[in-house]
Amino acid sequence: MDWLDDANTRWVLLGCTMLGASSGILGSFALLRRRSLMGDALAHAALPGVCIAFMVTGARSLEHFMIGALIAGVVAALAIQAITRYSRVKEDAALGLVLSVFFAVGIVLLTLIQHSGRGNQAGLDKFIFGQAASLVGSDVRVMAICAVVVTVTSLALFKEFKLLCFDAGFAHGQGYSPGVLDGLLNLLIVVVVVIGMQAVGVVLMAAMLITPAAAARLWTDRLGVMVMVACIIGAVSGVLGTILSAQALRMPTGPLIVLSATAVFLFSFLLAPKKGLLSRLRRLVLVRSMVGRENVLRSLYEIAEATGSWDVKVTEGELAARRDTPIKNVKRRVSRLWREGLLARQANQLSFTPRGLQEAYRVVRNHRLWEMFLMHESQLAADHVDRDADFIEHFLSREIVAELERLLQIHGREPKLPASVHPLQESS
Amino acid sequence: MDERVTTTEEGPTKKSTVTAKPPPLEVHDLTVAYHRRPVLWDIDFAVPKGRLVGIIGPNGSGKTTLVKACLGLVPLASGWVRCFGKQPSEQRKRVGYVPQRESVDWDFPIDAIDVVMMGRYGGLGWFRKPGSKERKIAGECLRKVGMADYAKRQISQLSGGQQQRVFLARALAQRSDLYLMDEPFQGVDAATETAIVGLLNDIKAQGKTVLCVHHDLQTVTEYFDWVLLLNMRQIVFGPTEEVFTNENLRRTYGGRLNIISDVADAVARKLPDKSKDKWTG
């Protein structure tokens, strides 16, 4: 770990960690308030603010830059609001408009400063893409103060921000003005932008606000946990990006931090429990195979019901034709049912085993009760329906199931079992 | 309560308020405009205490806007609103609000009891965190709407009716004297509808007042003792049995209701004929 011996690297590491952590916390609220792109606009707007601050004071100081960025941010936010309110331009277009205009002004001012021949233009151009390596102790101190302010304020206003993000109208009705809260949120975003400007740059700052929060959302359904996880993901990305850039790659730190955060997001997107892609795919496959299996049982049951003979024999082709299923799929499902001992096979003739007939009865009955329920849902007093439940008895009361059975009888859809297969199991 | 009389520049007339307590909700000559186009005008009514009032009108007739105006959430072009004799903004704690269910993102990372606790936020004030007392109140309110078993459920896993119950529980947690509800019956199952009606009557029995935006004309007489018929302007306001008449409905809904009721009349006339055919045939 000899790279840690370098004092400069330690400052960079510390700065980037704090940047990641505070942008993760704040990004969670921005994301849920659907204001992620506001962060992007405010970040781009910071550039002209910083340039003007430099032109006025003639010195390079983060404190002054922050004031400049704040003022520019407020102007940008007001401009977006005014455009949305007084023209027919929608908010997304207004955001894009303001973002690029402010950035263009920033670049023009930057060029002016460079041509003015002032020796200490002090790497203002580094604010566009960031240069973490140029961080020094005093910068990191300012960043630390900002990070603490952002963290403490968002935790102190946790309840208020939660209310704002979930239901701004209700917040207003409770006496918390959404205007004031949104303003506070934007103010904090500008502070985070100032923290990140030097390390990541204004162009990539939006990623620091969005990515950790979006990744965190995939792991949890609780806001408090989400904020914590986003904070950790942001901090880890900061550390990872710094190490990668300092160690081997000799690459700029900012983009590597953003790429690290993106890697964490991709990892979460694939592997998060419940919301991850793999877990969703797995559920889809399970549902498909369950539905396929039940369809084969139902097809054979319906053929038997129509012919009136419970030991009717059919071929796979006939089963496939019944539901217009590819024969390949039917073959696969039939052989599974055969292994389960639900279907009997003689040559290529298929028929129910006694257990298979009972299972088919259970499936068909459930299916038809569902049909009835969906048809008559509005008249049935179903309090709490959990549609994820497989069998209707799992979530509808005994009375409602009895009512549904009566409806099946009226419509002549009630499935039957031959007397020999009894005793009829009460499905549990 | 009486400093109201001193703030009467454009407040309620003294004549009507010297003796009686100020009504839960009083709206005078209200106009609301969006982008300089008026969407509500000629609104003038006072709701007596302990009534269940239905706000009835076709789509786009300004029902939601009226509710928001009564809560002080939208700027008024003219006129005034008083809740218990004061500005709505001064009466936040006495006025409960149930917004439309569709107005929020139900995929928000929060569980049912947390939503209900939001009803206590107004009482807590800035920076103070909800504690065990708030949690207890929220639990009780969830129980009142039959959702105690679902306290820890993430809200996206609830059905539409259950989500509506959570919203009602949140309003109950506000412990207000006046409730404004925007379509609480929208898209709920039969059991939830019954539960909500029971709840409204409980609230009324405690001497509290409820205004409900409502869609279903069939149930108006059954659910509400007073109605406000609205179509951009106020058509009529009064006790249901007096003002909920075909004539007033026609004035509210215009041609649309005409067609419906004509069809209904025709069907009603047809029915006996049909049975006669059966007998003769």
XYZ file of C-alpha atoms in Angstrom:
709
model
C 0.000 0.000 0.000
C 2.912 2.354 -0.687
C 0.688 4.667 -2.675
C -0.999 5.661 0.568
C 2.291 7.113 1.793
C 1.831 9.964 -0.612
C 0.144 12.764 1.307
C -1.464 14.080 -1.819
C -3.087 10.745 -2.618
C -4.458 10.579 0.908
C -6.130 13.966 0.449
C -7.576 12.867 -2.878
C -8.843 9.647 -1.367
C -10.481 11.465 1.524
C -12.036 14.085 -0.743
C -13.470 11.566 -3.196
C -14.884 9.408 -0.403
C -16.723 12.355 1.090
C -17.948 13.409 -2.321
C -19.353 9.950 -3.017
C -20.987 9.654 0.389
C -22.710 13.038 0.372
C -23.851 12.812 -3.244
C -25.265 9.334 -2.516
C -27.353 10.668 0.372
C -28.658 13.686 -1.485
C -29.058 11.809 -4.769
C -31.555 9.469 -3.073
C -33.901 12.351 -2.389
C -33.296 13.940 -5.809
C -34.036 10.611 -7.499
C -37.279 10.027 -5.580
C -38.390 13.608 -6.135
C -37.690 12.999 -9.853
C -35.220 15.838 -9.839
C -32.128 13.888 -10.947
C -31.674 16.007 -14.046
C -32.010 19.120 -11.924
C -28.643 18.062 -10.466
C -27.232 17.950 -13.983
C -28.559 21.430 -14.780
C -27.300 22.878 -11.502
C -23.878 21.298 -12.070
C -23.540 22.782 -15.533
C -24.807 26.121 -14.248
C -22.046 26.144 -11.648
C -19.367 26.706 -14.311
C -20.296 30.294 -15.262
C -20.844 31.025 -11.560
C -17.316 29.899 -10.757
C -15.871 31.893 -13.668
C -17.659 35.066 -12.599
C -16.519 34.555 -9.014
C -12.942 34.253 -10.266
C -13.263 37.347 -12.448
C -14.651 39.373 -9.547
C -12.231 38.272 -6.856
C -9.278 37.442 -9.042
C -8.326 34.608 -6.741
C -8.791 30.900 -6.669
C -10.760 30.014 -3.566
C -13.337 27.307 -3.188
C -15.413 29.440 -0.820
C -15.873 32.160 -3.411
C -16.470 29.595 -6.103
C -19.209 28.116 -3.988
C -20.955 31.455 -3.641
C -20.693 31.947 -7.401
C -22.042 28.448 -8.075
C -24.886 29.009 -5.610
C -25.977 32.228 -7.256
C -25.729 30.723 -10.732
C -27.639 27.665 -9.509
C -30.446 29.802 -8.114
C -30.640 31.754 -11.376
C -30.728 28.508 -13.371
C -33.434 27.001 -11.174
C -35.535 30.153 -11.450
C -35.013 30.225 -15.204
C -36.232 26.641 -15.520
C -39.265 27.446 -13.379
C -40.068 30.602 -15.341
C -39.752 28.875 -18.719
C -42.043 26.059 -17.609
C -44.614 28.435 -16.184
C -44.766 31.186 -18.779
C -44.239 29.270 -22.013
C -45.551 26.060 -23.473
C -42.128 24.460 -23.109
C -42.228 21.432 -20.809
C -39.856 20.923 -17.914
C -37.485 18.478 -19.652
C -36.971 20.835 -22.578
C -36.540 23.784 -20.211
C -33.904 21.815 -18.272
C -31.980 20.991 -21.449
C -32.198 24.563 -22.637
C -30.945 26.124 -19.412
C -28.271 23.481 -18.897
C -26.637 24.003 -22.279
C -26.972 27.807 -22.286
C -25.324 28.098 -18.888
C -22.579 25.681 -19.891
C -21.960 27.639 -23.093
C -21.708 30.878 -21.122
C -19.297 29.123 -18.783
C -17.025 28.046 -21.645
C -17.064 31.555 -23.126
C -16.125 33.070 -19.755
C -13.408 30.459 -19.303
C -11.861 31.410 -22.641
C -12.069 35.087 -21.704
C -10.194 34.401 -18.495
C -7.534 32.425 -20.329
C -6.999 35.215 -22.856
C -6.915 37.889 -20.206
C -3.422 36.666 -19.437
C -3.836 36.341 -15.711
C -1.181 33.859 -14.688
C -3.138 32.219 -11.933
C -6.172 31.163 -13.859
C -5.531 28.236 -11.617
C -6.863 25.420 -13.660
C -10.422 26.654 -13.846
C -10.753 24.544 -16.986
C -10.211 21.525 -14.750
C -13.709 22.097 -13.374
C -15.194 20.811 -16.611
C -13.904 17.245 -16.350
C -12.339 17.449 -12.917
C -8.821 16.682 -11.795
C -8.727 15.051 -8.431
C -4.945 14.957 -8.416
C -4.893 18.728 -8.032
C -6.744 18.596 -4.701
C -4.755 20.035 -1.827
C -5.301 20.036 1.912
C -7.234 23.300 2.036
C -9.606 22.138 -0.727
C -10.317 18.948 1.133
C -11.056 20.879 4.312
C -13.701 22.929 2.485
C -15.072 19.745 0.924
C -15.259 18.133 4.352
C -17.207 21.057 5.783
C -19.615 20.928 2.835
C -20.049 17.164 3.150
C -20.848 17.493 6.847
C -23.333 20.289 6.158
C -25.074 18.240 3.452
C -25.213 15.083 5.547
C -26.406 16.761 8.737
C -29.014 18.869 6.927
C -30.462 15.978 4.978
C -30.653 13.840 8.102
C -32.245 16.683 10.085
C -34.781 17.159 7.285
C -35.206 13.429 6.646
C -38.871 13.479 7.643
C -39.608 16.615 5.609
C -37.801 15.383 2.493
C -39.500 12.007 2.742
C -42.892 13.706 2.860
C -41.985 16.017 -0.030
C -40.752 13.183 -2.239
C -43.736 10.935 -1.551
C -46.637 13.378 -1.567
C -45.881 17.080 -2.064
C -49.581 18.008 -1.990
C -50.086 16.381 1.400
C -46.886 18.021 2.643
C -48.352 21.375 1.694
C -51.606 20.506 3.461
C -49.577 19.747 6.601
C -47.907 23.131 6.459
C -44.605 22.165 4.831
C -44.288 24.331 1.740
C -43.055 22.248 -1.219
C -41.503 25.412 -2.639
C -39.321 25.895 0.422
C -38.383 22.207 0.622
C -37.551 21.986 -3.094
C -35.464 25.107 -2.700
C -33.560 23.549 0.195
C -33.034 20.369 -1.811
C -31.664 22.369 -4.750
C -29.424 24.368 -2.424
C -27.931 21.180 -1.030
C -27.457 19.846 -4.573
C -25.440 22.954 -5.435
C -23.273 22.392 -2.340
C -22.612 18.802 -3.458
C -21.805 20.062 -6.949
C -19.191 22.370 -5.458
C -17.702 19.442 -3.533
C -17.504 17.400 -6.700
C -16.513 20.089 -9.169
C -12.798 19.733 -8.678
C -12.666 15.969 -8.423
C -15.281 14.828 -10.937
C -16.093 17.982 -12.902
C -19.437 19.589 -13.655
C -20.148 17.411 -16.692
C -20.041 14.155 -14.765
C -21.536 15.373 -11.472
C -25.028 14.232 -12.397
C -23.798 10.635 -12.463
C -22.611 10.968 -8.863
C -26.089 12.065 -7.816
C -28.030 9.510 -9.843
C -26.017 6.292 -9.981
C -25.467 5.420 -6.298
C -29.100 6.253 -5.489
C -30.447 4.245 -8.425
C -28.314 1.270 -7.407
C -29.390 1.549 -3.773
C -33.076 1.594 -4.744
C -32.644 -1.935 -6.133
C -31.558 -3.383 -2.791
C -34.258 -2.155 -0.451
C -37.825 -0.987 -0.016
C -37.101 1.322 2.898
C -36.079 4.923 2.425
C -33.728 5.032 5.424
C -31.870 1.941 4.239
C -31.796 3.272 0.694
C -30.140 6.512 1.792
C -27.579 4.562 3.819
C -26.815 2.128 1.001
C -26.515 4.980 -1.519
C -24.089 6.730 0.835
C -21.960 3.583 1.100
C -22.064 2.913 -2.657
C -21.019 6.513 -3.326
C -18.155 6.325 -0.843
C -16.969 2.952 -2.171
C -17.052 4.316 -5.732
C -14.964 7.286 -4.615
C -12.375 5.014 -2.986
C -12.355 2.580 -5.899
C -11.977 5.300 -8.523
C -9.123 6.944 -6.613
C -7.261 3.687 -6.077
C -7.637 2.628 -9.714
C -6.440 5.972 -10.948
C -3.540 6.201 -8.486
C -2.433 2.607 -8.782
C -2.032 1.272 -12.231
C -4.078 2.982 -14.803
C -2.796 6.563 -14.744
C -6.236 7.645 -15.760
C -8.266 10.694 -14.601
C -9.954 10.073 -11.264
C -13.384 11.561 -11.958
C -14.408 9.299 -14.830
C -13.045 6.283 -12.939
C -15.208 7.148 -9.922
C -18.235 7.427 -12.179
C -17.352 4.129 -13.869
C -16.932 2.454 -10.475
C -20.363 3.675 -9.427
C -21.746 2.381 -12.725
C -20.128 -1.007 -12.109
C -21.848 -1.169 -8.725
C -25.119 -0.218 -10.388
C -24.742 -2.951 -13.036
C -23.895 -5.472 -10.332
C -27.038 -4.432 -8.415
C -29.145 -4.421 -11.558
C -28.156 -8.023 -12.260
C -27.979 -9.538 -8.803
C -30.155 -7.573 -6.390
C -32.695 -9.824 -4.679
C -36.276 -9.388 -5.955
C -35.587 -6.366 -8.200
C -32.468 -7.727 -9.929
C -32.592 -8.989 -13.492
C -31.551 -12.553 -12.617
C -34.111 -12.851 -9.870
C -36.830 -11.531 -12.174
C -35.755 -13.912 -14.943
C -35.804 -16.809 -12.518
C -39.351 -15.946 -11.477
C -40.392 -15.682 -15.116
C -38.963 -19.117 -15.922
C -40.661 -20.624 -12.863
C -44.012 -19.126 -13.794
C -43.649 -20.242 -17.416
C -42.896 -23.823 -16.486
C -45.707 -23.896 -13.934
C -48.214 -22.515 -16.414
C -46.989 -24.927 -19.099
C -47.362 -27.901 -16.793
C -50.853 -26.830 -15.734
C -51.858 -26.241 -19.356
C -50.986 -29.828 -20.295
C -52.981 -31.161 -17.339
C -55.927 -28.926 -18.209
C -55.853 -29.894 -21.893
C -56.010 -33.578 -21.096
C -58.669 -32.998 -18.442
C -60.829 -31.032 -20.864
C -60.507 -33.751 -23.518
C -61.515 -36.331 -20.942
C -64.389 -34.153 -19.767
C -65.646 -33.753 -23.324
C -65.478 -37.458 -24.142
C -66.790 -38.468 -20.738
C -64.077 -41.068 -20.315
C -61.475 -40.372 -17.616
C -58.953 -42.857 -18.993
C -59.021 -41.324 -22.475
C -55.789 -41.736 -24.397
C -54.281 -38.934 -26.468
C -51.080 -38.281 -28.352
C -48.715 -35.393 -27.738
C -49.840 -33.988 -31.080
C -53.452 -33.813 -29.906
C -52.393 -32.041 -26.708
C -50.340 -29.549 -28.688
C -53.224 -28.872 -31.081
C -55.616 -28.199 -28.205
C -53.816 -25.028 -27.112
C -51.851 -24.397 -30.249
C -48.605 -24.969 -28.330
C -45.374 -25.923 -30.129
C -45.056 -29.725 -29.974
C -41.510 -29.362 -28.666
C -42.764 -27.615 -25.504
C -45.524 -30.156 -24.998
C -43.019 -33.024 -25.255
C -40.813 -31.465 -22.611
C -43.708 -30.886 -20.226
C -45.196 -34.320 -20.826
C -41.961 -36.058 -19.989
C -41.732 -34.024 -16.802
C -45.279 -34.980 -15.826
C -44.452 -38.582 -16.656
C -41.432 -38.463 -14.346
C -43.658 -36.948 -11.632
C -45.933 -39.964 -12.063
C -48.943 -37.902 -13.145
C -49.166 -39.198 -16.712
C -48.968 -42.779 -17.980
C -47.451 -43.504 -21.356
C -48.125 -46.524 -23.616
C -46.418 -46.322 -26.981
C -47.220 -42.691 -27.762
C -50.620 -42.764 -26.037
C -50.897 -40.637 -22.897
C -53.420 -40.925 -20.104
C -53.854 -39.806 -16.479
C -52.575 -41.848 -13.598
C -55.029 -41.678 -10.650
C -52.759 -39.139 -8.957
C -52.479 -37.182 -12.209
C -56.266 -36.997 -12.521
C -56.537 -35.640 -9.018
C -53.851 -33.047 -9.648
C -55.570 -32.077 -12.918
C -58.867 -31.715 -11.070
C -57.230 -29.449 -8.526
C -55.661 -27.293 -11.248
C -58.835 -27.060 -13.329
C -60.984 -26.250 -10.337
C -58.627 -23.529 -9.216
C -58.463 -22.116 -12.704
C -62.218 -21.974 -13.075
C -62.705 -20.454 -9.632
C -60.258 -17.763 -10.665
C -62.278 -17.168 -13.828
C -65.432 -16.785 -11.783
C -63.705 -14.497 -9.321
C -62.444 -12.202 -12.053
C -65.870 -12.135 -13.688
C -67.691 -11.281 -10.478
C -64.964 -9.476 -8.591
C -66.872 -6.233 -8.193
C -69.803 -7.936 -6.472
C -67.766 -10.121 -4.161
C -66.674 -8.573 -0.935
C -63.035 -9.522 -1.343
C -61.171 -7.565 1.259
C -57.579 -8.489 0.827
C -56.607 -10.086 -2.419
C -53.044 -11.274 -2.833
C -52.783 -12.088 -6.495
C -49.374 -13.656 -6.096
C -50.908 -16.561 -4.238
C -51.088 -19.710 -6.365
C -54.281 -21.228 -5.106
C -57.465 -19.342 -4.600
C -58.047 -20.695 -1.107
C -54.776 -19.148 -0.015
C -56.191 -15.683 -0.056
C -59.960 -15.766 -0.368
C -62.140 -16.678 2.557
C -64.024 -19.985 2.697
C -67.327 -18.148 2.205
C -66.185 -16.515 -1.005
C -64.814 -19.777 -2.383
C -68.185 -21.410 -1.615
C -69.927 -18.564 -3.414
C -67.623 -19.039 -6.389
C -68.369 -22.761 -6.443
C -72.057 -21.959 -6.576
C -71.400 -19.678 -9.536
C -69.464 -22.472 -11.267
C -72.489 -24.743 -10.886
C -74.821 -22.104 -12.300
C -72.589 -21.704 -15.336
C -72.104 -25.468 -15.704
C -68.347 -25.105 -15.382
C -67.768 -27.078 -12.213
C -65.102 -29.753 -12.750
C -65.846 -33.351 -11.675
C -63.890 -36.382 -10.587
C -64.884 -40.006 -11.285
C -66.172 -41.766 -8.178
C -63.220 -44.170 -8.165
C -60.639 -41.468 -7.587
C -62.160 -40.425 -4.282
C -61.451 -39.621 -1.490
C -61.420 -36.064 -2.697
C -58.643 -34.193 -1.011
C -59.662 -30.868 0.421
C -57.075 -28.565 -1.035
C -55.301 -26.769 1.717
C -61.456 31.556 18.532
C -62.966 35.005 18.420
C -60.086 37.098 17.116
C -61.633 36.199 13.798
C -64.041 39.064 14.281
C -61.137 41.486 14.411
C -59.721 40.247 11.111
C -62.774 41.057 9.105
C -61.524 43.256 6.296
C -62.975 40.813 3.873
C -63.851 38.087 6.328
C -67.260 36.632 7.104
C -69.942 39.199 7.751
C -70.343 39.956 11.442
C -74.054 39.484 11.321
C -73.824 35.763 10.686
C -70.978 35.005 13.096
C -71.568 37.041 16.218
C -73.703 34.416 17.898
C -72.849 31.120 16.184
C -69.442 29.452 16.106
C -67.795 29.831 12.717
C -68.671 26.937 10.389
C -66.025 24.297 9.633
C -65.777 25.523 6.074
C -67.004 28.709 4.508
C -66.299 29.679 0.899
C -67.278 33.105 -0.380
C -67.459 34.212 -4.010
C -64.480 32.057 -4.932
C -62.762 32.200 -8.318
C -59.722 30.089 -9.188
C -57.786 30.562 -12.405
C -54.985 28.589 -14.050
C -52.915 30.572 -16.521
C -55.445 33.427 -16.316
C -58.250 31.121 -17.460
C -60.854 30.721 -14.728
C -61.552 27.075 -13.887
C -63.900 27.718 -10.966
C -66.155 30.634 -10.232
C -69.311 31.658 -8.358
C -68.500 29.289 -5.521
C -70.310 30.337 -2.381
C -71.263 27.986 0.422
C -70.904 27.290 4.129
C -70.787 23.721 5.439
C -72.538 23.192 8.783
C -70.727 21.137 11.422
C -71.103 17.342 11.444
C -72.211 16.856 7.841
C -71.063 14.431 5.175
C -70.951 16.518 2.041
C -70.552 15.070 -1.439
C -68.945 17.206 -4.129
C -70.509 15.990 -7.355
C -69.835 16.991 -10.942
C -68.624 15.713 -14.306
C -64.949 15.166 -15.198
C -63.012 18.389 -15.413
C -65.650 20.331 -13.490
C -63.077 21.591 -10.981
C -63.772 19.253 -8.049
C -60.117 18.642 -7.236
C -59.321 22.321 -7.697
C -62.078 23.212 -5.244
C -60.642 20.819 -2.649
C -57.174 22.303 -3.126
C -58.569 25.816 -2.869
C -60.297 24.927 0.416
C -56.951 23.645 1.717
C -55.180 26.811 0.602
C -52.967 24.898 -1.835
C -53.795 26.945 -4.937
C -53.832 30.737 -5.290
C -57.294 32.289 -5.395
C -58.144 34.795 -8.119
C -60.828 36.296 -5.895
C -63.030 35.527 -2.920
C -61.952 33.816 0.275
C -61.995 30.502 2.145
C -62.328 30.200 5.919
C -61.848 27.044 7.957
C -63.371 27.456 11.409
C -63.256 31.192 10.796
C -59.584 31.392 9.837
C -57.363 31.144 6.797
C -56.762 27.499 5.787
C -53.023 28.076 6.228
C -53.630 28.862 9.924
C -55.764 25.762 10.445
C -53.474 23.050 9.067
C -53.893 20.891 12.160
C -57.672 21.014 12.106
C -58.021 20.062 8.425
C -57.273 16.522 7.198
C -56.606 15.763 3.567
C -56.926 12.624 1.430
C -55.458 13.331 -2.020
C -56.338 11.283 -5.069
C -54.694 7.885 -4.906
C -53.161 8.338 -8.361
C -51.376 11.496 -7.267
C -48.452 9.637 -5.675
C -45.889 7.061 -6.762
C -46.882 3.802 -5.066
C -43.483 2.321 -5.851
C -41.969 4.663 -3.260
C -39.655 2.853 -0.800
C -41.881 3.061 2.258
C -44.205 0.739 4.186
C -47.845 1.264 5.094
C -47.337 2.378 8.690
C -44.743 4.954 7.604
C -47.288 6.489 5.241
C -49.843 6.667 8.051
C -47.300 8.297 10.363
C -47.025 11.129 7.840
C -50.415 12.212 9.176
C -48.624 13.208 12.374
C -45.876 15.243 10.692
C -47.896 18.451 10.730
C -48.297 18.191 14.504
C -44.611 17.421 14.997
C -43.303 20.471 13.189
C -39.929 21.000 11.575
C -36.955 18.789 12.499
C -38.704 16.694 15.149
C -38.636 12.978 14.415
C -41.700 10.761 14.828
C -41.353 8.458 17.823
C -43.169 5.627 19.544
C -46.173 7.845 20.288
C -46.674 8.585 16.588
C -46.133 4.920 15.739
C -48.822 3.939 18.216
C -51.333 6.415 16.805
C -50.536 5.250 13.270
C -51.042 1.610 14.314
C -54.444 2.438 15.799
C -55.504 4.252 12.640
C -54.412 1.313 10.486
C -56.490 -0.960 12.697
C -59.524 1.310 12.269
C -59.363 0.828 8.504
C -58.816 -2.944 8.834
C -55.195 -2.871 7.729
C -53.368 -3.715 10.947
C -51.858 -6.865 9.420
C -50.349 -4.868 6.589
C -48.396 -2.295 8.603
C -45.032 -3.572 7.422
C -45.977 -4.117 3.783
C -44.222 -2.097 1.149
C -46.969 0.028 -0.370
C -46.564 -1.249 -3.950
C -47.617 -4.700 -2.701
C -51.038 -3.424 -1.664
C -54.138 -3.570 -3.834
C -55.888 -0.376 -4.906
C -58.464 -0.654 -2.127
C -55.768 -1.284 0.460
C -53.785 1.720 -0.725
C -56.900 3.864 -0.378
C -57.372 2.571 3.175
C -53.808 3.525 4.007
C -54.502 7.027 2.731
C -57.634 7.210 4.910
C -55.683 5.965 7.913
C -53.141 8.713 7.291
C -55.949 11.289 7.333
C -57.351 9.771 10.550
C -53.902 10.116 12.107
C -54.193 13.857 11.529
C -57.021 13.849 14.105
C -58.675 16.774 12.373
C -62.124 18.299 12.757
C -62.669 18.791 9.025
C -61.706 16.297 6.311
C -61.363 16.967 2.614
C -61.208 13.787 0.543
C -60.555 13.587 -3.165
C -62.311 10.543 -4.662
C -61.783 8.079 -1.787
C -64.096 5.610 -3.561
C -62.183 5.665 -6.835
C -61.286 2.141 -7.982
C -61.821 0.317 -4.691
C -63.413 -3.094 -4.127
C -66.851 -3.564 -2.576
C -65.502 -4.373 0.895
C -63.332 -1.268 0.968
C -66.248 0.853 -0.162
C -68.358 -0.464 2.731
C -65.472 0.087 5.130
C -64.979 3.677 3.964
C -68.686 4.451 4.332
C -68.584 3.062 7.885
C -65.556 5.186 8.621
C -67.171 8.352 7.262
C -70.160 7.770 9.507
C -67.870 7.223 12.510
C -66.183 10.527 11.802
C -69.549 12.206 11.480
C -70.738 10.659 14.759
C -67.826 12.420 16.481
C -69.267 15.738 15.307
C -66.637 16.149 12.617
C -67.244 17.300 9.080
C -66.305 15.588 5.804
C -66.273 16.815 2.223
C -65.840 14.067 -0.369
C -65.327 14.372 -4.086
C -67.560 11.635 -5.457
C -68.217 10.118 -8.849
C -70.935 7.549 -8.551
C -74.375 9.163 -8.802
C -76.083 5.898 -7.737
C -74.739 6.092 -4.184
C -74.976 9.825 -3.504
C -78.265 9.752 -1.611
C -77.085 6.763 0.392
C -73.697 8.195 1.461
C -74.070 11.971 1.835
C -76.512 14.135 3.755
C -75.508 17.298 1.886
C -74.275 17.751 -1.691
C -72.529 20.404 -3.710
C -73.251 20.088 -7.431
C -70.441 21.591 -9.417
C -69.606 22.264 -13.032
C -66.994 25.009 -13.143
C -69.492 27.047 -11.186
C -71.624 26.047 -8.255
C -74.942 24.683 -9.477
C -76.491 24.090 -6.085
C -75.560 23.363 -2.464
C -77.859 21.964 0.188
C -79.327 18.898 1.910
C -79.297 15.918 -0.450
C -83.031 15.209 -0.313
C -83.783 18.805 -1.309
C -81.244 19.574 -4.004
C -80.238 16.207 -5.488
C -82.990 16.352 -8.094
C -83.127 15.352 -11.726
C -83.510 18.986 -12.668
C -80.311 19.999 -10.835
C -78.411 16.973 -12.141
C -79.382 17.917 -15.667
C -78.105 21.430 -15.053
C -74.837 19.971 -13.745
C -74.209 17.329 -16.357
C -75.905 18.978 -19.337
C -76.538 16.767 -22.344
C -74.505 13.871 -21.067
C -76.922 12.951 -18.339
C -79.878 13.548 -20.645
C -78.827 10.674 -22.834
C -78.224 8.371 -19.881
C -81.541 9.084 -18.204
C -83.436 8.931 -21.502
C -81.976 5.492 -22.070
C -82.915 4.535 -18.529
C -86.458 5.841 -19.033
C -86.804 3.941 -22.287
C -85.598 0.736 -20.667
C -88.006 1.254 -17.768
C -90.897 1.702 -20.186
C -89.855 -1.301 -22.257
C -89.654 -3.787 -19.423
C -93.375 -4.254 -18.664
C -94.049 -4.488 -22.417
C -91.652 -7.357 -22.721
C -93.238 -9.310 -19.906
C -96.610 -8.709 -21.528
C -95.267 -10.166 -24.772
C -94.236 -13.219 -22.864
C -97.727 -13.715 -21.482
C -99.458 -13.211 -24.780
C -96.847 -15.252 -26.649
